[in-house]
Structures are given as C-alpha cells and as structure tokens.
XYZ file of C-alpha atoms in Angstrom:
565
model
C -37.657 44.653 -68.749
C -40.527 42.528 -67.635
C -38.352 39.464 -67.858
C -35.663 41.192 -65.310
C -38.907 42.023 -62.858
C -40.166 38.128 -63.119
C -36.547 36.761 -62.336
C -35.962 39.055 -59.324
C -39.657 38.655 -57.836
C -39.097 34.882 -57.948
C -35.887 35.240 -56.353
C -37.744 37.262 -53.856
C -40.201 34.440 -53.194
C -37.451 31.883 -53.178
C -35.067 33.821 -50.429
C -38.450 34.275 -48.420
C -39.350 31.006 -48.226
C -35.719 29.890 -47.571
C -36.064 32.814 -44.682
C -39.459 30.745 -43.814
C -38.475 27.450 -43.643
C -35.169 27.794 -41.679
C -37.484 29.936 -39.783
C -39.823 27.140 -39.091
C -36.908 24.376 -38.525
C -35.169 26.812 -35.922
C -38.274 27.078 -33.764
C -40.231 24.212 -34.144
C -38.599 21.261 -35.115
C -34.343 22.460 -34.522
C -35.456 24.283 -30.911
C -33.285 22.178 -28.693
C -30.567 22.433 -30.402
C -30.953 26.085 -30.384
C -31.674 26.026 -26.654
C -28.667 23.812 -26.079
C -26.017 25.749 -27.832
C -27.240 28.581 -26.013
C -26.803 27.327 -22.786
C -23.387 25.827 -23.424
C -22.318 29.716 -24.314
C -23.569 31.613 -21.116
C -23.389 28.099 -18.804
C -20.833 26.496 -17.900
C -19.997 23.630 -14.969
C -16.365 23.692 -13.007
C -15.808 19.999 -10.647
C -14.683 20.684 -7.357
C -12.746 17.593 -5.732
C -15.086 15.806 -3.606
C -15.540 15.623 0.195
C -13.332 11.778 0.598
C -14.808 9.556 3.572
C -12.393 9.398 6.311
C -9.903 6.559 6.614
C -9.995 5.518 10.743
C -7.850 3.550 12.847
C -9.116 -0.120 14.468
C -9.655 2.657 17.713
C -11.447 5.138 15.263
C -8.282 7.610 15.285
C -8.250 9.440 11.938
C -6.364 8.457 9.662
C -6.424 10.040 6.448
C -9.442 12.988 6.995
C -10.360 15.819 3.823
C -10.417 19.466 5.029
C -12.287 22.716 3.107
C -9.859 24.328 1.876
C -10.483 27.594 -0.948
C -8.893 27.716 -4.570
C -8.179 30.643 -7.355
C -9.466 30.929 -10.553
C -9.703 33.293 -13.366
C -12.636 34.428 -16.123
C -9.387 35.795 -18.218
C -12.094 37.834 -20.507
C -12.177 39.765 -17.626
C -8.696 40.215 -16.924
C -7.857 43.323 -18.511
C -3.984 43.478 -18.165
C -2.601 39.890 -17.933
C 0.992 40.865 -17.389
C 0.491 43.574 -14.913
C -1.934 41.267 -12.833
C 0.014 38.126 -13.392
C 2.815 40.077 -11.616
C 0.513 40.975 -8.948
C -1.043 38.342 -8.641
C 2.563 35.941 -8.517
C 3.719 38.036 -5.712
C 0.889 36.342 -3.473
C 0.785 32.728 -4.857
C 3.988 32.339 -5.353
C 3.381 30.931 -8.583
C 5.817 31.380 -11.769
C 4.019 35.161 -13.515
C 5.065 33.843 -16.634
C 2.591 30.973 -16.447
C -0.175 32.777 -14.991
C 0.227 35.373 -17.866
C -0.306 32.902 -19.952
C -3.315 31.543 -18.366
C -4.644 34.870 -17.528
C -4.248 35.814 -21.769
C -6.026 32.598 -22.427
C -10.019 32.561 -24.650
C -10.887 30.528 -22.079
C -14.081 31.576 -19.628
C -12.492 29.812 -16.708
C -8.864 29.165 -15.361
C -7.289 27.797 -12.472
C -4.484 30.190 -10.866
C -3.898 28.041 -7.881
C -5.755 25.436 -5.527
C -5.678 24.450 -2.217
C -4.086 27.687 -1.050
C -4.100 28.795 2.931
C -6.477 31.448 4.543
C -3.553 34.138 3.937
C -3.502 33.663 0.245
C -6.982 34.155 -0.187
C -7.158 37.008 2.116
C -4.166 38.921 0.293
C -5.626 38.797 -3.227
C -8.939 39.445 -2.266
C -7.138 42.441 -0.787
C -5.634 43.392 -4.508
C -9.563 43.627 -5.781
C -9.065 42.143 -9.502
C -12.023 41.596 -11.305
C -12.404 38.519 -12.888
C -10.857 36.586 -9.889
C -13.240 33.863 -8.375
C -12.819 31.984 -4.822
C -14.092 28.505 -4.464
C -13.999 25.795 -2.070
C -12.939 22.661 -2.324
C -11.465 19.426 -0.134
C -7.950 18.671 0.756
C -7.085 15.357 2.239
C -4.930 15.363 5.277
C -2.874 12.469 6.384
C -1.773 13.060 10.105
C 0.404 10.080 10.465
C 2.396 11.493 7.646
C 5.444 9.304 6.259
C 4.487 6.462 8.768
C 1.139 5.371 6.733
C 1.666 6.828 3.153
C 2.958 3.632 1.192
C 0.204 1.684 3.145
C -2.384 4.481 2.854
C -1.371 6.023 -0.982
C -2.765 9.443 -1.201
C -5.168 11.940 -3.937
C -4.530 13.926 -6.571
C -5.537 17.062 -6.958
C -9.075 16.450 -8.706
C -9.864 14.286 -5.108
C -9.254 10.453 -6.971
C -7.587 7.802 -5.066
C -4.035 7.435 -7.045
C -2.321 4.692 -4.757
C -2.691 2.112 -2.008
C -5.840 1.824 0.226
C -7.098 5.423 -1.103
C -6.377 3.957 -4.639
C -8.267 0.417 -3.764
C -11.450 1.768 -2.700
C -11.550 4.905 -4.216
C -15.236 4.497 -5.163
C -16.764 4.108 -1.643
C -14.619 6.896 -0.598
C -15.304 9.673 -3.279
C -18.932 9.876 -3.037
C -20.347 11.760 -5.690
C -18.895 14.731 -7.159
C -19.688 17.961 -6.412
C -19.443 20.930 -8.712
C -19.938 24.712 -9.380
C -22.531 25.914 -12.043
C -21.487 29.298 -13.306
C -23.539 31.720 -15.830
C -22.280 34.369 -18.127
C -23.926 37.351 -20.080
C -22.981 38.261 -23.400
C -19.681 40.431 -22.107
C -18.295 36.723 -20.751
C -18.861 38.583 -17.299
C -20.162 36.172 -14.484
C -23.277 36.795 -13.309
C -24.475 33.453 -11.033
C -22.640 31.096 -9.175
C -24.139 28.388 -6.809
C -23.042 24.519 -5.661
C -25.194 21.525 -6.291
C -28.200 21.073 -3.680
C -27.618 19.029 -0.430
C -29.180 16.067 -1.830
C -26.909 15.648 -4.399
C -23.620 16.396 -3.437
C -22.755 13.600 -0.615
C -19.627 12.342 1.023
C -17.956 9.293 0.659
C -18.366 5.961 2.962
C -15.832 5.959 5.926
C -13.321 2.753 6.185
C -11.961 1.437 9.520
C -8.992 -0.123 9.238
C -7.248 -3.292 10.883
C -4.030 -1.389 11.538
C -3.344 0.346 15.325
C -1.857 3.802 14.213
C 0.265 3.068 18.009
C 1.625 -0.217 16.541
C 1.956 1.166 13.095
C 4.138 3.727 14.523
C 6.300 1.643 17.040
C 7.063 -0.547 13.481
C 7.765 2.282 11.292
C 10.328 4.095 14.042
C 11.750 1.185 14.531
C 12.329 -0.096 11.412
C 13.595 3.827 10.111
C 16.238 3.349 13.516
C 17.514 -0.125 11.977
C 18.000 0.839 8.515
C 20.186 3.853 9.782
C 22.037 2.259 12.108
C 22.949 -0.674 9.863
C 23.537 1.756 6.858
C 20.612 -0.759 4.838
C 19.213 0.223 1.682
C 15.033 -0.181 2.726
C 12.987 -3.030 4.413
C 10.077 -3.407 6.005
C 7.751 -4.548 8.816
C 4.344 -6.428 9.278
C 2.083 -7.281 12.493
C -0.801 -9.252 12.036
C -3.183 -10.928 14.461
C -2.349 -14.636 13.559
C -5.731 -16.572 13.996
C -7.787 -13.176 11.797
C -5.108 -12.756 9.697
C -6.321 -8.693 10.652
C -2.990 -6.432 9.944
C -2.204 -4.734 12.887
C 0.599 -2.825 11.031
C 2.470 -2.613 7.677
C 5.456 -0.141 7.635
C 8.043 0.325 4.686
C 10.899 2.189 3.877
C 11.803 4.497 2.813
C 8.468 6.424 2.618
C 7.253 10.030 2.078
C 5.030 12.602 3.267
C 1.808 12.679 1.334
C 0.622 16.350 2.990
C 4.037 17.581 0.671
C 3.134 16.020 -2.446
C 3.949 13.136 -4.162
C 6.412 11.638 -7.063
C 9.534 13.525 -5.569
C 10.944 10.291 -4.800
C 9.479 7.356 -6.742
C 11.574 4.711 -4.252
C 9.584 5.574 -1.326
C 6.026 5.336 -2.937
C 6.513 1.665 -2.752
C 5.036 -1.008 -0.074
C 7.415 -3.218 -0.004
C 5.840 -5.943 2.241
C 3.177 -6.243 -0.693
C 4.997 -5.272 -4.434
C 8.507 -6.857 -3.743
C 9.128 -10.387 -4.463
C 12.563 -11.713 -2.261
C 14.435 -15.054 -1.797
C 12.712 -15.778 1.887
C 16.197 -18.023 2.723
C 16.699 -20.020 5.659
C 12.562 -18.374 7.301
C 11.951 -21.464 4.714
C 13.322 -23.781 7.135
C 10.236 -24.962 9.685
C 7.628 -24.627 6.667
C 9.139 -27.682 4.689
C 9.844 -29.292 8.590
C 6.120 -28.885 9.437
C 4.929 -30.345 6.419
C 7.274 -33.662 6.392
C 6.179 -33.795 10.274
C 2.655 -33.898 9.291
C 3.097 -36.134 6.481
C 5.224 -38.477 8.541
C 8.121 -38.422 6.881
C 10.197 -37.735 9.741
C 10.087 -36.921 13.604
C 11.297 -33.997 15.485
C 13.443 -36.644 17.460
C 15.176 -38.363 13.972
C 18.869 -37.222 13.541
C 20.692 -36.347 10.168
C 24.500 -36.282 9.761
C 25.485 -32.415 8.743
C 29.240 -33.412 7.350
C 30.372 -31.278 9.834
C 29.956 -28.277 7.919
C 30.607 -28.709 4.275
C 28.873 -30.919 1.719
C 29.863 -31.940 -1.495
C 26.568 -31.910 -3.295
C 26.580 -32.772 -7.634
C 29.392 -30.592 -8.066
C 28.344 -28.227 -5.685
C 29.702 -27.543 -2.282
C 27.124 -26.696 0.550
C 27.827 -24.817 3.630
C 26.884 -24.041 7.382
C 27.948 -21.482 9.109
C 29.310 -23.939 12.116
C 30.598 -27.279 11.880
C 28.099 -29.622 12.708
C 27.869 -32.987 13.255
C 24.505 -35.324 13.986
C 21.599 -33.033 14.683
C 17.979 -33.514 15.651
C 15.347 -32.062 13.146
C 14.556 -29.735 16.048
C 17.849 -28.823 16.026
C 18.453 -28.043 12.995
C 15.655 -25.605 12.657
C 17.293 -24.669 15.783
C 20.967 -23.932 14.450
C 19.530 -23.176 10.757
C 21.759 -26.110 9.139
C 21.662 -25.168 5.084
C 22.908 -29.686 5.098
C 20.160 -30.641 7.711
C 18.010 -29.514 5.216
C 19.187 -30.835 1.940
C 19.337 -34.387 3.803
C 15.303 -34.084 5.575
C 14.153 -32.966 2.447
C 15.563 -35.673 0.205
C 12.959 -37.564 1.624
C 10.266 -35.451 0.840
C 11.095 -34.887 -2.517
C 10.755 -32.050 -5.478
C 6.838 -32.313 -6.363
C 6.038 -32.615 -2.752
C 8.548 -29.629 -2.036
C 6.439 -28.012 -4.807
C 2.718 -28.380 -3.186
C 3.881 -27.760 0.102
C 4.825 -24.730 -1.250
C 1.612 -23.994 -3.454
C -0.534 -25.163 -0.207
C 0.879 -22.535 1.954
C -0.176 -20.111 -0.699
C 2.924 -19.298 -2.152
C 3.302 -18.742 -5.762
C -0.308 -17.015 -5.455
C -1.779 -13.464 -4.219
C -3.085 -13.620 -0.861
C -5.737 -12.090 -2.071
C -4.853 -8.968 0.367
C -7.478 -5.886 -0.452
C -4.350 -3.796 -1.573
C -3.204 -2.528 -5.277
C -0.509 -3.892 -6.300
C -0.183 -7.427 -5.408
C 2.562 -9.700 -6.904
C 2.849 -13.410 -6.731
C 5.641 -13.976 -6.592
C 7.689 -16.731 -8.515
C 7.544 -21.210 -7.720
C 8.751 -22.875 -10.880
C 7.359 -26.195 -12.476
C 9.361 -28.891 -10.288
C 9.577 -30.998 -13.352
C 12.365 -28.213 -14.083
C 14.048 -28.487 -10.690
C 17.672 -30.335 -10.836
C 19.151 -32.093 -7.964
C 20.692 -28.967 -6.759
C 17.755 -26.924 -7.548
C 15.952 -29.373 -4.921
C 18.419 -28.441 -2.876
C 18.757 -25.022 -3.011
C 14.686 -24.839 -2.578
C 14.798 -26.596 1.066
C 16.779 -23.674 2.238
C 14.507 -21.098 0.771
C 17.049 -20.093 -2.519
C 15.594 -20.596 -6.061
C 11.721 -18.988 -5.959
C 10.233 -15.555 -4.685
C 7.543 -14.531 -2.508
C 6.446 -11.319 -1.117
C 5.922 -9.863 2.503
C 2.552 -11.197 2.914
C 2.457 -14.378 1.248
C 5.713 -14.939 4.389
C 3.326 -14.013 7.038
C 0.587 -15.583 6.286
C 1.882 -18.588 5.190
C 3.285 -18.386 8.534
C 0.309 -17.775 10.593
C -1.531 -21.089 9.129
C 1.920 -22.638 10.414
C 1.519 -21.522 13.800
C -2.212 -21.117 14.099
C -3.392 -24.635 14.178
C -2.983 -25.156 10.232
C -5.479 -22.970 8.699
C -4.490 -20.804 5.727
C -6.422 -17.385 6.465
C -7.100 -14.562 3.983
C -4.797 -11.579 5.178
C -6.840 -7.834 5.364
C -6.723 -4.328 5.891
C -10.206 -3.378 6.691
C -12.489 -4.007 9.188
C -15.371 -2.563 8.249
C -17.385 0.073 6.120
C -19.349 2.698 7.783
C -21.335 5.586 6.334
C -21.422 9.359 7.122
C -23.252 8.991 10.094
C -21.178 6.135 11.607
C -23.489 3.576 10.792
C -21.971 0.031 10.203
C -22.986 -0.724 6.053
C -20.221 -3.754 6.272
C -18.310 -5.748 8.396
C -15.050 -8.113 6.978
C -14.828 -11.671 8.788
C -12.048 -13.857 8.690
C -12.075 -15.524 5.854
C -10.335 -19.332 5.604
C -8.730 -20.637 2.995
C -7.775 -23.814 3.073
C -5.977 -26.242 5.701
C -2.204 -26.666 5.250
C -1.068 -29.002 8.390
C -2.588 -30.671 11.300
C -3.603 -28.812 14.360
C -0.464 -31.427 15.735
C 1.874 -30.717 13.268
C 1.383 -27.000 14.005
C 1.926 -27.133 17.422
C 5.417 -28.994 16.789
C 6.508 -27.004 14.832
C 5.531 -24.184 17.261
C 7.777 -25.916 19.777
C 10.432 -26.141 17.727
C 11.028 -22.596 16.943
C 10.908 -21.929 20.482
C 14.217 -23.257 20.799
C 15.284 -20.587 17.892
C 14.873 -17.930 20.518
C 16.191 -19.765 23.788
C 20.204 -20.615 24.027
C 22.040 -21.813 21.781
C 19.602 -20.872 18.561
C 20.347 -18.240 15.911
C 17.749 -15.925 17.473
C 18.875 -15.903 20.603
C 18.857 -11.789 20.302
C 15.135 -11.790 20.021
C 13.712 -13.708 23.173
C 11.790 -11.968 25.515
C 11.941 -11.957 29.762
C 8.430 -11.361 30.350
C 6.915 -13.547 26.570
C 7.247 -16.922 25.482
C 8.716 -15.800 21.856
C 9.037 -18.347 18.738
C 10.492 -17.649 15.400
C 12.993 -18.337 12.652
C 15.705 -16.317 11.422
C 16.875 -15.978 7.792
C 20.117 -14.490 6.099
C 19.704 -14.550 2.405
C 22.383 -13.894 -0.260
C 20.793 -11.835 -2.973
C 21.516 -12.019 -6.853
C 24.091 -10.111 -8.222
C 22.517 -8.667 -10.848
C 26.023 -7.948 -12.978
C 27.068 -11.984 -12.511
C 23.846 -13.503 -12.386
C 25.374 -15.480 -9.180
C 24.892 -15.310 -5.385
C 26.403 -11.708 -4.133
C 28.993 -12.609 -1.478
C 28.131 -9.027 -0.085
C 24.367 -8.292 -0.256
C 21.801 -9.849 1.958
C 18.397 -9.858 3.033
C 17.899 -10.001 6.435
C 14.865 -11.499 7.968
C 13.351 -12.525 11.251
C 9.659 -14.215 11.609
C 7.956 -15.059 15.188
C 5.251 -14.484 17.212
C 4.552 -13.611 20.794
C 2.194 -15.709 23.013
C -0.054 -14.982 25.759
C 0.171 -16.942 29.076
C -2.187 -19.514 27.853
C 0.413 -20.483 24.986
C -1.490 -18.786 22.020
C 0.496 -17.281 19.715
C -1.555 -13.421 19.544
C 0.742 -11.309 17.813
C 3.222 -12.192 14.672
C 5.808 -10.330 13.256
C 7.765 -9.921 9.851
C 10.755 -7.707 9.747
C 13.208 -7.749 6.701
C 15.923 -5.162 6.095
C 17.528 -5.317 2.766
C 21.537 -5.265 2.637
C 22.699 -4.208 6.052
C 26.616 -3.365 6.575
C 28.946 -3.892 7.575
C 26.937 -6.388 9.749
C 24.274 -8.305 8.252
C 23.214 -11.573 10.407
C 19.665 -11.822 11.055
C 20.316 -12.386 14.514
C 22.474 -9.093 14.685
C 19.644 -7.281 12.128
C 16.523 -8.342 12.552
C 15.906 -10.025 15.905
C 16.750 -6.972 17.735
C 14.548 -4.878 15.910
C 12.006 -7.909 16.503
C 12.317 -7.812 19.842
C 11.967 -4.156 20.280
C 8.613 -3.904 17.953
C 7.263 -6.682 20.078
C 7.716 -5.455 23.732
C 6.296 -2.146 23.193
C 3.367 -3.825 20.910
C 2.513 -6.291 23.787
C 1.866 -2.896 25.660
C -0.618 -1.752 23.467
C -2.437 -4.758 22.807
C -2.453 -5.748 26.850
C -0.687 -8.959 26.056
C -0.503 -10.711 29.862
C 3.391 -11.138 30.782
C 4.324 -14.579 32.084
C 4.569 -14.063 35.755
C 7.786 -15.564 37.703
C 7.574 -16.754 41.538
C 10.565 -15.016 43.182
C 12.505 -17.789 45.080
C 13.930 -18.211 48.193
C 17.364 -17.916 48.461
C-alpha cells in the first residue's frame, strides 16, 4: 500500500512539474509565438487593388485614370443560411447562386461575392440587411479611349497589376504601394474592427505622360478600322512618329478590344501588331539599300540599269515587274518599284554589305522601344545567302522585321542619317504633377550621310508625284515622300510565295514649308481583297491619316500664288 502511495505522489510531482515547465516556456521564453498565433486567429489582412497613377496624353488628356469603386464580401461564419442568401443575394449581383453558395458555405473568415460592382448593387443588398456582408472600396481603372489605345495601353487585372502593354511595362511606378484592410474577429468569428492603412502609407502610383496625341491616335485607329473593312483585310496597323525624336505620336492596331469590358474574349485583338509581328517589309526595302550604295558610292541617282523589259531570267529563277521596263535611272526605279532594277544595283553592293546595311539600320535587333513584347525580327548569316537569296533580299523578300524597326529605320533615312531610339513616354511625374523624369532623344548610331539622306529624300518624292506607284498618296497643300510596298506572304501549306495573300504597305513623311520632314507614317494592312496594291491600300489611307494629322500638329501648308490668267 505504501508502495502504490510513493508511485502516484511521484507521478504527481512529475505531471506538476511538466504543468510547470510548459508553464514557464509558454510565458517566458515561447510568448511570441503564443502572441502570434493569437493574432493570426482574431486578425486578419484583405489587399485592396491599389490607387494606379494616371496614364496622360502629350496634352495631359487622361488616358487610362483608376476610379473608387465598392466591392462584396462575405464572413460565411456569419452567414447563417447559404442557400437561401445565395439566392438572394444572386438576384442583385447577378452572379451564378450556385457559386456563391458555395462560397457563402465555405470555413473561410473572408470571401469575395463580387468586386467592382456599381452604386445600385451596393445600394440593393445593403437594402436586403444580411449579416455577415462587408462593403469595401477599392480602384477600378478606366480607359476612355476604349478600343483605340488598349493594345498600345494593355490594361489590369482585377488585384490592380499591370498585365499587358504600357500598364504591363511600368507597372511598378504606377502601382504605388498597396493598400489594404485590417479586420479583427472575436471568438464567434464575428467582425468587430475594420480600418484602412494610415495616409502615410498607402500612396498612389507615379503618373506617365505619354508621346502619343490621343487626336492623332484616333484619326489612325478610325482610319485604319475604315480600310480593313472596306478592303475585307484580315488586321494591320498604323504608326506616327516625330522623325528627328523618334517620339510616337500614335500606334494603332487591329483588331483591338475594349479594356472597360474585360479582357481575353478575343486573344487576336490583344496584340500590337506594329511591335510583336515580324513581316516580309517587300519592295518599302527599296530606297534603304539605294541610300546606302549612294552613300557608299557605289552608284549615282543619275546611273541607268537595263530592267529586261520586264522579266529576268535569274539562276533558274524568273524575276518580274509589274510593267515592262526598259533602261531606268536609280531614281527611277525607286520611282516605278522595279523588283530587276534592284537585283542589277545591288549586285554591286553585294551580300555582306547587303547584310550590314541591314544590321546598321537596326534591323535584325529590338529598337529598344519601352514596350513588352518586342521581337527582332529575323536577318540570316549572309554566308548562307545564295545568288537568288541576294536577290530576293534587295527587294525586301527573305528576312523579317517588325513595325518599328520599319519606321525607325526609316526616320534615320530621312532625318539626316541618325539612327534614333523610338519611345512612348515623355516623362514621369508624381501625384502632385511634379516632373521626377524627363526622356530625351536618345541616338544611336549614324547610318548614312546627312547627303545621302537628303537624296534619297528626293528620290521618294518622285514616288508620290506622276508617274510613281504612290501617286494615290500625294498631297495639294504638303510636299509628301514615301515608298510603297506589295508583299507576297508565305503560304504556310506550300512553304512558297501565296499568289493570293499580301501585305500591303506604304511609308512617307510629310514636310513643313522649310523642307523638313515633321511627321512619318507607317501603315500596313494584311491581305486586302479583292484589291490589294499598295497604291490602291495603303496610300489612300496614308494620305487621309496625314491631312487631318497636319491639322493637329499645325503643320504650315505650302502656299500657291494664284496666277493670272
């Protein structure tokens, strides 16, 4: 009997100083933890989407802007009859029951039920009086330009995160810092304090002020919508830039979508063409090849070649122009856009000169354009080029490049020779308006002479004036200069040139009286039909872009003297 006492009186001891030391640990040493798990059971933290900095114009016009707008959650532990509520609560959302039953029957301690509802919504289920149902605001972004900006802008997703294009790009100066809601519970699960993080800490985002004229941006984008429907075209798309900057006045593509209806319903129009798609540039090729044998001597604007009136039997190949021509000038046959003129100026120059005139102007390379997304399009090794590769190169077949890459190769063509950095943004400012950063231009590299450019300039002026294949885009009251392009496209069954899709493509510029170029333009439309010649396509749209644009921008017209008759 004593021996039974002893065992259970030691046991005693031993289970009280068990009791004592896990006493000890919990409140001395173990407290945080204690304090910790605690607080993640009665405290818990919901992230609002953030207020976005505002996306502005070159004239400050909003762009993209984030409005308060109020979203619906749950505490389902306080939701007493899912289904019946669910039902109730459907009616006024609009959302599926079924799901919100099963949200509403959820362990959870919070729940969305909807966000980013209107002023009705709220005020209708407020009106039902459910307990458990919480109201909260949060930011929306708003894009009022709608379809005409969103594969140049991108848009949010729900959580406030940039998910494509400029929004995507510099999400982080335009989130700011998060904001978020700090909610407490008691030991029911019932809410009992709610507040928002203090003024100092929850901030906006930086604003961004872009190159692009929302006026311009919408002259290209209606215009380039009107082609594609007239000419029953698949998509194409349209850039303005200032040609000495390399500042984007505009950057439309089609099709497109409207980013205040939500996104992904159509992944075709999400793209931006003039930046992800890589194209055969065709005979736009011409005067860039021209301008670099002119300023490397190799020929003069004056020299004639013999174009076999026509048809050229070239290594087992036969190569065509669409008239019969005979001797032409190396003006003229930028002028006329002779496929054989080409092949025989460019025999001179040769395939690894081809090649760096090519990799000079910046093709085969990003631009470097502050966009997401960027390709770079394709220039193979020359030492892989045949004879009729050679060929097929001086008449822009045989290598990709993208939207850009075209126009700003361009603009160091017309410009005076410089190779400038193309780019969206023109400067940074804060909440207050205050100027944090400024974008200059930035050069690249020279690619031609100051000379050689302005030849070349003069030479595509005779594109636009009688005779030329872009006749259809010359201007009364602007000196115009350009080159047009009708590409065959890859039939991607065969493997061979399509004999019924094209890409359509006219490049040119506007000057002011003082014979500066101040405005270029790229417009490409991909497989028009029945009719499909650049100069049917594209100059016409061209031209019409232009003259309004030259409104906006102020552009003097040349002024004629009446005459006496």
């Amino acid at each position: 009997m004593a021996g039974r006492i002893k065992i259970v009186f030691l046991s005693f001891i031993f289970l009280l100083s068990v009791l004592g030391l896990r006493s000890f640990y919990l409140q001395v040493i173990g407290d945080n933890e204690i304090i910790s798990r605690a607080s993640s059971r009665f405290n818990y933290t919901v992230e609002l989407s953030t207020h976005r900095g505002t996306i502005l114009d070159r004239n400050e016009h909003p762009l993209a802007v984030s409005l308060d707008v109020s979203s619906i959650a749950a505490n389902p532990r306080l939701i007493k009859n899912p289904y019946y509520e669910a039902l109730r609560i459907s009616k006024v959302l609009g959302v599926d029951n079924k799901l919100l039953a099963s949200r509403l029957k959820s362990e959870k301690y919070f729940v969305w039920l909807k966000r980013h509802v209107t002023p009705e919504e709220v005020e209708q289920l407020k009106a039902l009086n459910i307990n458990g149902i919480g109201f909260y605001k949060e930011s929306k972004r708003f894009y009022p330009e709608r379809d005409a900006m969103a594969n140049l802008l991108g848009f949010v997703g729900m959580e406030g995160s940039g998910l494509e294009g400029l929004e995507l790009f510099y999400n982080n100066m335009l989130r700011g810092i998060s904001r978020h809601v700090i909610a407490q519970r008691d030991g029911l699960g019932r809410t009992i304090y709610a507040r928002g993080v203090s003024p100092e800490t929850a901030c906006e985002g930086y604003n961004l002020r872009l190159t692009i004229d929302r006026r311009m941006q919408y002259i290209a984008y209606a215009g380039l919508v009107d082609a594609i429907n007239k000419h029953n075209a698949n998509s194409g798309f349209v850039i303005i830039t200032d040609p000495t900057t390399g500042a984007i006045y505009a950057m439309a593509s089609y099709p497109s979508f409207d980013p205040n209806k939500g996104a992904y319903k159509n992944l075709f129009g999400h793209k931006n063409k003039a930046v992800v798609d890589t194209f055969e540039p065709g005979s736009v090729m011409k005067p860039f090849f021209v301008s670099w044998g002119l300023d490397n001597n190799l020929f003069r604007s004056s020299d004639s070649v013999f174009c076999e009136n026509g048809k050229l039997s070239f290594h087992h190949v036969t190569i065509h122009d669409h008239e019969k021509y005979g001797w032409l000038t190396v003006s003229n046959v930028v002028k006329y856009s002779s496929n054989i003129g080409m092949v025989k100026l460019t025999s001179n120059i040769g395939p690894h000169s081809l090649y760096e005139c090519m990799r000079t102007f910046g093709f085969g390379s990003p631009t470097g354009l502050d966009f997401s997304g960027e390709v770079r399009g394709i220039v193979r090794n020359p030492e892989k080029w045949t004879e009729v590769d050679t060929a097929n190169v001086s008449f822009g077949q045989g290598f990709n490049v993208t939207g850009v890459q075209l126009i700003s190769a361009f603009n160091a063509m017309v410009n005076g020779g410089l190779l400038v950095k193309p780019h969206l943004i023109d400067s940074i400012l804060d909440a207050k308006g205050r100027v944090i950063h400024s974008y200059k231009p930035s050069i690249v590299r020279r690619v031609i002479s100051p000379e050689a450019s302005q030849q070349i300039v003069d030479i595509m002026k005779t594109v636009v004036e009688s005779g030329g294949t872009g006749t259809a885009a010359s201007m009364d009251a602007y000196k115009v200069f350009g080159k047009t392009g009708t590409a065959q496209k890859i039939d991607p069954i065969t493997g061979t040139y399509s004999h019924g899709a094209y890409l359509t493509t006219f490049i040119g510029g506007v000057m002011d009286a003082n014979d500066k170029p101040v405005m270029t333009v790229l417009v490409c439309i991909d497989e028009p039909y029945p009719f499909y010649y650049a100069s049917q396509v594209a100059c016409p749209l061209f031209k019409d872009i232009s003259s309004k644009c030259t409104n906006v921008m102020n552009v003097v017209p040349l002024i004629k003297l009446a005459q006496k008759v």
